[in-house]
Amino acid sequence: TGFGDAGPDARQPGFDLTAYWSRSGLLASTRDAGAPPTVPVWGSGDYTTAIAIYAAITTALYHRERTGRGADVGTSLLATGVWATGTLVAGALAGGTPFELHDRNVPLNALTNPYRTADDRWFMLATSSAHWPALARAIDRPELQEDPRFADVDAFAQHAAALSELLDAAFRARPFAHWQDVLTRERITVGLIQTPEEAAQDPQLRENDVVVPLEGVEGLTETISNPVNLRGVPKVAARRAPELGEHNDEILTQLGFGPAEIAALRARGAIPGMTEAEAA
């Protein structure tokens, strides 16, 4: 559902944009300071909620195997949106201080911040003060290891704006390939901020069967696999989505309907598809 089974909004229509993103607090939190809310990736809340209902179904099947009793399963776009915003909503429930929107020029933590390189690529730096000596070496500023502004966690927080400015200048001096090489050798975590087109060509996706062959679609050879894996158990091959009513005859036959009954259902418009006369 959009908003759950109970409450004043239980029967209201919900989209991932309105229920998952907007109502949950997630959309208000995923923007930079001073920036208005934006429209997130279409369907991303739907995909996440699909995994939640899958978890409910598999849990119910396991429950049935253990107890012999079935279960009525469900979730909502709002529930999974609040779950995705869990650290912030849980903090609010505990009376925590309001979440501060990120400002990359004056960040709460300059060591977890996006930076731009000389070839105009953006990457996300995600490290900690424990890795500061390695980062200082990587940017060829080893003397910064002794800088009192970056002596401990409190000092890093106090001088985050200065460190962000310093790292901005350093990273703008070289292309991303250079930084990926030196930072990876120092075991400092970075991630190139890829476009969807770049992600589609990322070899890591194919090595791990995130992108898989697609059967039965002319001109389209690959698709995205679901993210649930049972190692050693192969997944069903990815195939195109069926046309409306494409498998009606097959399924109705399995349910015990005969050819005449199926034809009668189709003639009355109870199931989609053409009658044999229309097809002829």
mmCIF file of C-alpha atoms in Angstrom:
data_model
loop_
_atom_site.group_PDB
_atom_site.id
_atom_site.type_symbol
_atom_site.label_atom_id
_atom_site.label_comp_id
_atom_site.label_asym_id
_atom_site.label_seq_id
_atom_site.Cartn_x
_atom_site.Cartn_y
_atom_site.Cartn_z
ATOM 1 C CA THR A 1 0.000 0.000 0.000
ATOM 2 C CA GLY A 2 0.956 3.652 -0.063
ATOM 3 C CA PHE A 3 0.480 4.484 3.605
ATOM 4 C CA GLY A 4 -0.349 1.264 5.451
ATOM 5 C CA ASP A 5 -3.523 -0.590 6.422
ATOM 6 C CA ALA A 6 -4.770 1.768 9.139
ATOM 7 C CA GLY A 7 -5.021 5.471 9.920
ATOM 8 C CA PRO A 8 -6.639 8.405 8.142
ATOM 9 C CA ASP A 9 -4.549 8.009 4.965
ATOM 10 C CA ALA A 10 -4.856 4.239 4.584
ATOM 11 C CA ARG A 11 -7.061 4.541 1.496
ATOM 12 C CA GLN A 12 -5.167 7.412 -0.096
ATOM 13 C CA PRO A 13 -3.248 6.718 -3.319
ATOM 14 C CA GLY A 14 0.494 6.745 -2.939
ATOM 15 C CA PHE A 15 3.432 6.995 -5.304
ATOM 16 C CA ASP A 16 7.050 6.474 -4.416
ATOM 17 C CA LEU A 17 7.572 10.235 -4.890
ATOM 18 C CA THR A 18 4.840 11.165 -2.414
ATOM 19 C CA ALA A 19 4.803 8.331 0.122
ATOM 20 C CA TYR A 20 8.285 6.807 0.058
ATOM 21 C CA TRP A 21 10.314 9.944 -0.587
ATOM 22 C CA SER A 22 8.324 12.977 0.518
ATOM 23 C CA ARG A 23 6.282 11.801 3.507
ATOM 24 C CA SER A 24 9.105 9.798 5.117
ATOM 25 C CA GLY A 25 11.608 12.634 5.558
ATOM 26 C CA LEU A 26 13.990 11.097 3.044
ATOM 27 C CA LEU A 27 13.561 13.694 0.302
ATOM 28 C CA ALA A 28 14.021 16.630 2.680
ATOM 29 C CA SER A 29 17.274 15.099 3.902
ATOM 30 C CA THR A 30 18.893 14.156 0.577
ATOM 31 C CA ARG A 31 19.843 17.627 -0.629
ATOM 32 C CA ASP A 32 22.546 20.150 0.049
ATOM 33 C CA ALA A 33 22.050 23.078 2.391
ATOM 34 C CA GLY A 34 20.231 25.940 0.675
ATOM 35 C CA ALA A 35 19.057 23.766 -2.215
ATOM 36 C CA PRO A 36 15.365 23.056 -2.820
ATOM 37 C CA PRO A 37 14.080 19.484 -2.832
ATOM 38 C CA THR A 38 14.511 17.751 -6.168
ATOM 39 C CA VAL A 39 12.750 14.911 -7.955
ATOM 40 C CA PRO A 40 14.647 11.677 -7.170
ATOM 41 C CA VAL A 41 15.218 8.731 -9.479
ATOM 42 C CA TRP A 42 11.836 7.500 -10.714
ATOM 43 C CA GLY A 43 10.693 4.233 -9.241
ATOM 44 C CA SER A 44 13.534 3.881 -6.743
ATOM 45 C CA GLY A 45 11.086 3.742 -3.840
ATOM 46 C CA ASP A 46 9.005 1.165 -5.692
ATOM 47 C CA TYR A 47 12.062 -1.058 -6.162
ATOM 48 C CA THR A 48 12.992 -0.820 -2.486
ATOM 49 C CA THR A 49 9.444 -1.592 -1.389
ATOM 50 C CA ALA A 50 9.371 -4.580 -3.749
ATOM 51 C CA ILE A 51 12.303 -6.048 -1.834
ATOM 52 C CA ALA A 52 10.407 -5.455 1.434
ATOM 53 C CA ILE A 53 7.326 -7.335 0.209
ATOM 54 C CA TYR A 54 9.604 -10.097 -1.099
ATOM 55 C CA ALA A 55 11.082 -10.381 2.403
ATOM 56 C CA ALA A 56 7.578 -10.570 3.865
ATOM 57 C CA ILE A 57 6.550 -13.306 1.402
ATOM 58 C CA THR A 58 9.636 -15.443 2.001
ATOM 59 C CA THR A 59 9.294 -15.010 5.759
ATOM 60 C CA ALA A 60 5.656 -16.102 5.546
ATOM 61 C CA LEU A 61 6.623 -19.173 3.519
ATOM 62 C CA TYR A 62 9.220 -20.082 6.122
ATOM 63 C CA HIS A 63 6.618 -19.526 8.854
ATOM 64 C CA ARG A 64 4.260 -21.860 6.997
ATOM 65 C CA GLU A 65 6.918 -24.542 6.736
ATOM 66 C CA ARG A 66 7.564 -24.323 10.471
ATOM 67 C CA THR A 67 3.970 -23.973 11.732
ATOM 68 C CA GLY A 68 1.654 -25.097 8.941
ATOM 69 C CA ARG A 69 -0.117 -21.727 9.060
ATOM 70 C CA GLY A 70 -0.181 -19.125 6.342
ATOM 71 C CA ALA A 71 0.149 -15.365 6.831
ATOM 72 C CA ASP A 72 -1.328 -12.191 5.386
ATOM 73 C CA VAL A 73 1.710 -10.181 4.296
ATOM 74 C CA GLY A 74 2.175 -6.519 3.496
ATOM 75 C CA THR A 75 4.276 -3.395 3.582
ATOM 76 C CA SER A 76 3.894 0.190 2.437
ATOM 77 C CA LEU A 77 5.831 2.813 0.539
ATOM 78 C CA LEU A 78 5.750 4.984 3.662
ATOM 79 C CA ALA A 79 7.100 2.214 5.896
ATOM 80 C CA THR A 80 10.057 1.480 3.644
ATOM 81 C CA GLY A 81 10.727 5.189 3.141
ATOM 82 C CA VAL A 82 10.898 5.737 6.904
ATOM 83 C CA TRP A 83 13.097 2.614 7.182
ATOM 84 C CA ALA A 84 15.469 4.098 4.581
ATOM 85 C CA THR A 85 15.563 7.334 6.618
ATOM 86 C CA GLY A 86 15.887 5.298 9.794
ATOM 87 C CA THR A 87 18.974 6.852 11.336
ATOM 88 C CA LEU A 88 17.411 10.313 11.131
ATOM 89 C CA VAL A 89 13.850 9.404 12.134
ATOM 90 C CA ALA A 90 15.099 7.209 14.981
ATOM 91 C CA GLY A 91 17.265 10.104 16.115
ATOM 92 C CA ALA A 92 14.234 12.371 16.130
ATOM 93 C CA LEU A 93 12.286 9.790 18.156
ATOM 94 C CA ALA A 94 15.106 9.825 20.708
ATOM 95 C CA GLY A 95 15.009 13.623 20.962
ATOM 96 C CA GLY A 96 18.168 14.112 18.937
ATOM 97 C CA THR A 97 19.252 17.432 17.497
ATOM 98 C CA PRO A 98 17.906 18.291 14.029
ATOM 99 C CA PHE A 99 19.747 16.836 11.083
ATOM 100 C CA GLU A 100 21.925 19.439 9.370
ATOM 101 C CA LEU A 101 21.800 19.420 5.590
ATOM 102 C CA HIS A 102 25.132 18.827 3.944
ATOM 103 C CA ASP A 103 27.154 21.798 2.695
ATOM 104 C CA ARG A 104 30.203 20.586 0.806
ATOM 105 C CA ASN A 105 32.019 23.888 1.340
ATOM 106 C CA VAL A 106 31.376 23.842 5.090
ATOM 107 C CA PRO A 107 30.804 20.138 5.753
ATOM 108 C CA LEU A 108 30.375 18.469 9.100
ATOM 109 C CA ASN A 109 33.187 16.158 8.007
ATOM 110 C CA ALA A 110 35.469 17.131 5.125
ATOM 111 C CA LEU A 111 36.736 13.545 4.957
ATOM 112 C CA THR A 112 33.297 12.378 3.809
ATOM 113 C CA ASN A 113 32.590 14.812 1.008
ATOM 114 C CA PRO A 114 32.435 15.010 -2.803
ATOM 115 C CA TYR A 115 35.389 16.527 -4.667
ATOM 116 C CA ARG A 116 36.102 17.474 -8.291
ATOM 117 C CA THR A 117 39.224 16.468 -10.197
ATOM 118 C CA ALA A 118 41.228 18.123 -12.966
ATOM 119 C CA ASP A 119 39.313 16.241 -15.673
ATOM 120 C CA ASP A 120 36.003 17.505 -14.268
ATOM 121 C CA ARG A 121 35.007 14.237 -12.628
ATOM 122 C CA TRP A 122 33.359 14.137 -9.226
ATOM 123 C CA PHE A 123 34.138 11.446 -6.686
ATOM 124 C CA MET A 124 33.045 10.744 -3.134
ATOM 125 C CA LEU A 125 35.742 10.594 -0.502
ATOM 126 C CA ALA A 126 34.677 8.414 2.440
ATOM 127 C CA THR A 127 37.383 8.071 5.064
ATOM 128 C CA SER A 128 38.089 9.014 8.687
ATOM 129 C CA SER A 129 40.621 10.812 10.835
ATOM 130 C CA ALA A 130 42.393 7.502 11.442
ATOM 131 C CA HIS A 131 43.395 7.528 7.765
ATOM 132 C CA TRP A 132 44.528 11.165 7.779
ATOM 133 C CA PRO A 133 48.282 10.355 7.609
ATOM 134 C CA ALA A 134 47.687 8.196 4.537
ATOM 135 C CA LEU A 135 45.546 10.885 2.909
ATOM 136 C CA ALA A 136 48.149 13.566 3.627
ATOM 137 C CA ARG A 137 50.753 11.394 1.914
ATOM 138 C CA ALA A 138 48.448 10.690 -1.029
ATOM 139 C CA ILE A 139 47.910 14.405 -1.761
ATOM 140 C CA ASP A 140 51.678 14.964 -1.395
ATOM 141 C CA ARG A 141 51.266 17.088 1.728
ATOM 142 C CA PRO A 142 52.929 14.927 4.417
ATOM 143 C CA GLU A 143 53.591 18.004 6.592
ATOM 144 C CA LEU A 144 49.852 18.243 7.256
ATOM 145 C CA GLN A 145 50.146 15.221 9.536
ATOM 146 C CA GLU A 146 51.615 17.576 12.125
ATOM 147 C CA ASP A 147 49.104 20.387 11.545
ATOM 148 C CA PRO A 148 47.312 21.066 14.874
ATOM 149 C CA ARG A 149 44.090 21.860 12.970
ATOM 150 C CA PHE A 150 43.859 18.184 12.140
ATOM 151 C CA ALA A 151 45.192 16.655 15.339
ATOM 152 C CA ASP A 152 42.064 14.784 16.433
ATOM 153 C CA VAL A 153 38.369 14.299 15.703
ATOM 154 C CA ASP A 154 37.325 17.540 17.414
ATOM 155 C CA ALA A 155 39.968 19.518 15.517
ATOM 156 C CA PHE A 156 38.822 18.008 12.216
ATOM 157 C CA ALA A 157 35.246 19.084 12.964
ATOM 158 C CA GLN A 158 36.299 22.580 14.004
ATOM 159 C CA HIS A 159 38.364 23.121 10.861
ATOM 160 C CA ALA A 160 36.224 21.192 8.372
ATOM 161 C CA ALA A 161 35.745 24.203 6.095
ATOM 162 C CA ALA A 162 39.487 24.823 5.886
ATOM 163 C CA LEU A 163 40.171 21.166 5.191
ATOM 164 C CA SER A 164 37.488 21.060 2.508
ATOM 165 C CA GLU A 165 39.114 24.053 0.792
ATOM 166 C CA LEU A 166 42.535 22.446 1.053
ATOM 167 C CA LEU A 167 41.339 19.136 -0.385
ATOM 168 C CA ASP A 168 39.425 20.930 -3.140
ATOM 169 C CA ALA A 169 42.643 22.559 -4.334
ATOM 170 C CA ALA A 170 44.619 19.320 -4.110
ATOM 171 C CA PHE A 171 42.126 17.141 -5.956
ATOM 172 C CA ARG A 172 41.547 19.735 -8.714
ATOM 173 C CA ALA A 173 45.236 19.499 -9.617
ATOM 174 C CA ARG A 174 45.154 15.927 -10.985
ATOM 175 C CA PRO A 175 42.728 13.736 -13.010
ATOM 176 C CA PHE A 176 40.579 11.114 -11.343
ATOM 177 C CA ALA A 177 42.663 8.197 -12.643
ATOM 178 C CA HIS A 178 45.624 9.534 -10.665
ATOM 179 C CA TRP A 179 43.611 9.881 -7.473
ATOM 180 C CA GLN A 180 41.982 6.500 -7.846
ATOM 181 C CA ASP A 181 45.426 4.936 -8.113
ATOM 182 C CA VAL A 182 47.138 6.708 -5.209
ATOM 183 C CA LEU A 183 44.145 6.646 -2.863
ATOM 184 C CA THR A 184 43.454 2.974 -3.516
ATOM 185 C CA ARG A 185 47.091 2.125 -2.776
ATOM 186 C CA GLU A 186 46.720 3.952 0.549
ATOM 187 C CA ARG A 187 43.512 1.980 1.286
ATOM 188 C CA ILE A 188 41.427 5.155 1.282
ATOM 189 C CA THR A 189 37.876 4.604 0.094
ATOM 190 C CA VAL A 190 36.676 6.648 -2.874
ATOM 191 C CA GLY A 191 33.881 6.198 -5.370
ATOM 192 C CA LEU A 192 33.593 7.788 -8.779
ATOM 193 C CA ILE A 193 30.185 9.443 -9.106
ATOM 194 C CA GLN A 194 29.057 7.708 -12.282
ATOM 195 C CA THR A 195 26.225 8.569 -14.615
ATOM 196 C CA PRO A 196 23.640 5.823 -15.289
ATOM 197 C CA GLU A 197 25.246 5.367 -18.712
ATOM 198 C CA GLU A 198 28.641 4.811 -17.096
ATOM 199 C CA ALA A 199 27.173 2.458 -14.519
ATOM 200 C CA ALA A 200 25.620 0.427 -17.338
ATOM 201 C CA GLN A 201 29.101 -0.201 -18.752
ATOM 202 C CA ASP A 202 30.832 -0.854 -15.423
ATOM 203 C CA PRO A 203 32.592 -4.252 -15.703
ATOM 204 C CA GLN A 204 32.046 -4.910 -11.995
ATOM 205 C CA LEU A 205 28.333 -5.329 -12.728
ATOM 206 C CA ARG A 206 28.931 -8.132 -15.201
ATOM 207 C CA GLU A 207 31.556 -9.874 -13.088
ATOM 208 C CA ASN A 208 28.948 -10.176 -10.314
ATOM 209 C CA ASP A 209 25.877 -10.849 -12.490
ATOM 210 C CA VAL A 210 24.269 -7.536 -11.622
ATOM 211 C CA VAL A 211 23.835 -7.067 -15.374
ATOM 212 C CA VAL A 212 22.805 -10.343 -17.038
ATOM 213 C CA PRO A 213 21.807 -11.594 -20.497
ATOM 214 C CA LEU A 214 18.179 -11.012 -21.473
ATOM 215 C CA GLU A 215 16.302 -13.588 -23.517
ATOM 216 C CA GLY A 216 13.653 -12.933 -26.119
ATOM 217 C CA VAL A 217 13.948 -9.219 -26.877
ATOM 218 C CA GLU A 218 15.194 -8.209 -30.296
ATOM 219 C CA GLY A 219 17.898 -5.544 -30.127
ATOM 220 C CA LEU A 220 18.234 -5.717 -26.346
ATOM 221 C CA THR A 221 20.703 -8.244 -24.950
ATOM 222 C CA GLU A 222 21.140 -7.330 -21.276
ATOM 223 C CA THR A 223 19.094 -6.299 -18.267
ATOM 224 C CA ILE A 224 19.477 -5.756 -14.516
ATOM 225 C CA SER A 225 19.178 -8.802 -12.287
ATOM 226 C CA ASN A 226 17.446 -8.683 -8.921
ATOM 227 C CA PRO A 227 19.897 -8.161 -6.025
ATOM 228 C CA VAL A 228 18.984 -11.325 -4.072
ATOM 229 C CA ASN A 229 21.566 -14.114 -4.396
ATOM 230 C CA LEU A 230 21.777 -17.654 -3.071
ATOM 231 C CA ARG A 231 25.339 -18.733 -3.768
ATOM 232 C CA GLY A 232 25.382 -22.029 -5.631
ATOM 233 C CA VAL A 233 21.724 -21.735 -6.632
ATOM 234 C CA PRO A 234 21.321 -20.377 -10.178
ATOM 235 C CA LYS A 235 18.688 -17.768 -10.868
ATOM 236 C CA VAL A 236 16.002 -18.191 -13.473
ATOM 237 C CA ALA A 237 17.219 -16.647 -16.734
ATOM 238 C CA ALA A 238 16.020 -13.102 -17.355
ATOM 239 C CA ARG A 239 13.290 -12.943 -19.986
ATOM 240 C CA ARG A 240 11.142 -10.201 -21.432
ATOM 241 C CA ALA A 241 7.917 -9.256 -19.659
ATOM 242 C CA PRO A 242 4.876 -11.066 -21.099
ATOM 243 C CA GLU A 243 2.304 -9.323 -23.229
ATOM 244 C CA LEU A 244 -1.055 -8.742 -21.575
ATOM 245 C CA GLY A 245 -2.761 -12.117 -21.342
ATOM 246 C CA GLU A 246 0.029 -13.913 -23.200
ATOM 247 C CA HIS A 247 -0.050 -16.919 -20.864
ATOM 248 C CA ASN A 248 -3.794 -16.993 -20.181
ATOM 249 C CA ASP A 249 -4.434 -20.236 -22.064
ATOM 250 C CA GLU A 250 -1.499 -21.988 -20.423
ATOM 251 C CA ILE A 251 -2.450 -20.919 -16.895
ATOM 252 C CA LEU A 252 -6.176 -21.577 -17.304
ATOM 253 C CA THR A 253 -5.400 -25.016 -18.699
ATOM 254 C CA GLN A 254 -3.308 -25.749 -15.626
ATOM 255 C CA LEU A 255 -6.280 -24.669 -13.500
ATOM 256 C CA GLY A 256 -8.523 -27.191 -15.231
ATOM 257 C CA PHE A 257 -10.322 -25.105 -17.865
ATOM 258 C CA GLY A 258 -10.921 -26.749 -21.223
ATOM 259 C CA PRO A 259 -10.433 -25.135 -24.669
ATOM 260 C CA ALA A 260 -14.164 -24.401 -25.063
ATOM 261 C CA GLU A 261 -14.359 -22.742 -21.639
ATOM 262 C CA ILE A 262 -11.296 -20.603 -22.349
ATOM 263 C CA ALA A 263 -12.730 -19.558 -25.711
ATOM 264 C CA ALA A 264 -15.995 -18.616 -24.021
ATOM 265 C CA LEU A 265 -14.179 -16.486 -21.422
ATOM 266 C CA ARG A 266 -12.300 -14.717 -24.201
ATOM 267 C CA ALA A 267 -15.454 -14.174 -26.264
ATOM 268 C CA ARG A 268 -17.183 -12.567 -23.273
ATOM 269 C CA GLY A 269 -14.200 -10.285 -22.659
ATOM 270 C CA ALA A 270 -13.490 -11.862 -19.273
ATOM 271 C CA ILE A 271 -9.848 -12.353 -20.269
ATOM 272 C CA PRO A 272 -7.808 -10.293 -22.740
ATOM 273 C CA GLY A 273 -6.781 -11.550 -26.131
ATOM 274 C CA MET A 274 -8.334 -12.294 -29.494
ATOM 275 C CA THR A 275 -10.724 -15.109 -30.219
ATOM 276 C CA GLU A 276 -9.630 -17.713 -32.749
ATOM 277 C CA ALA A 277 -11.996 -16.199 -35.321
ATOM 278 C CA GLU A 278 -10.516 -12.729 -34.813
ATOM 279 C CA ALA A 279 -6.993 -14.130 -34.999
ATOM 280 C CA ALA A 280 -7.858 -15.820 -38.292
#
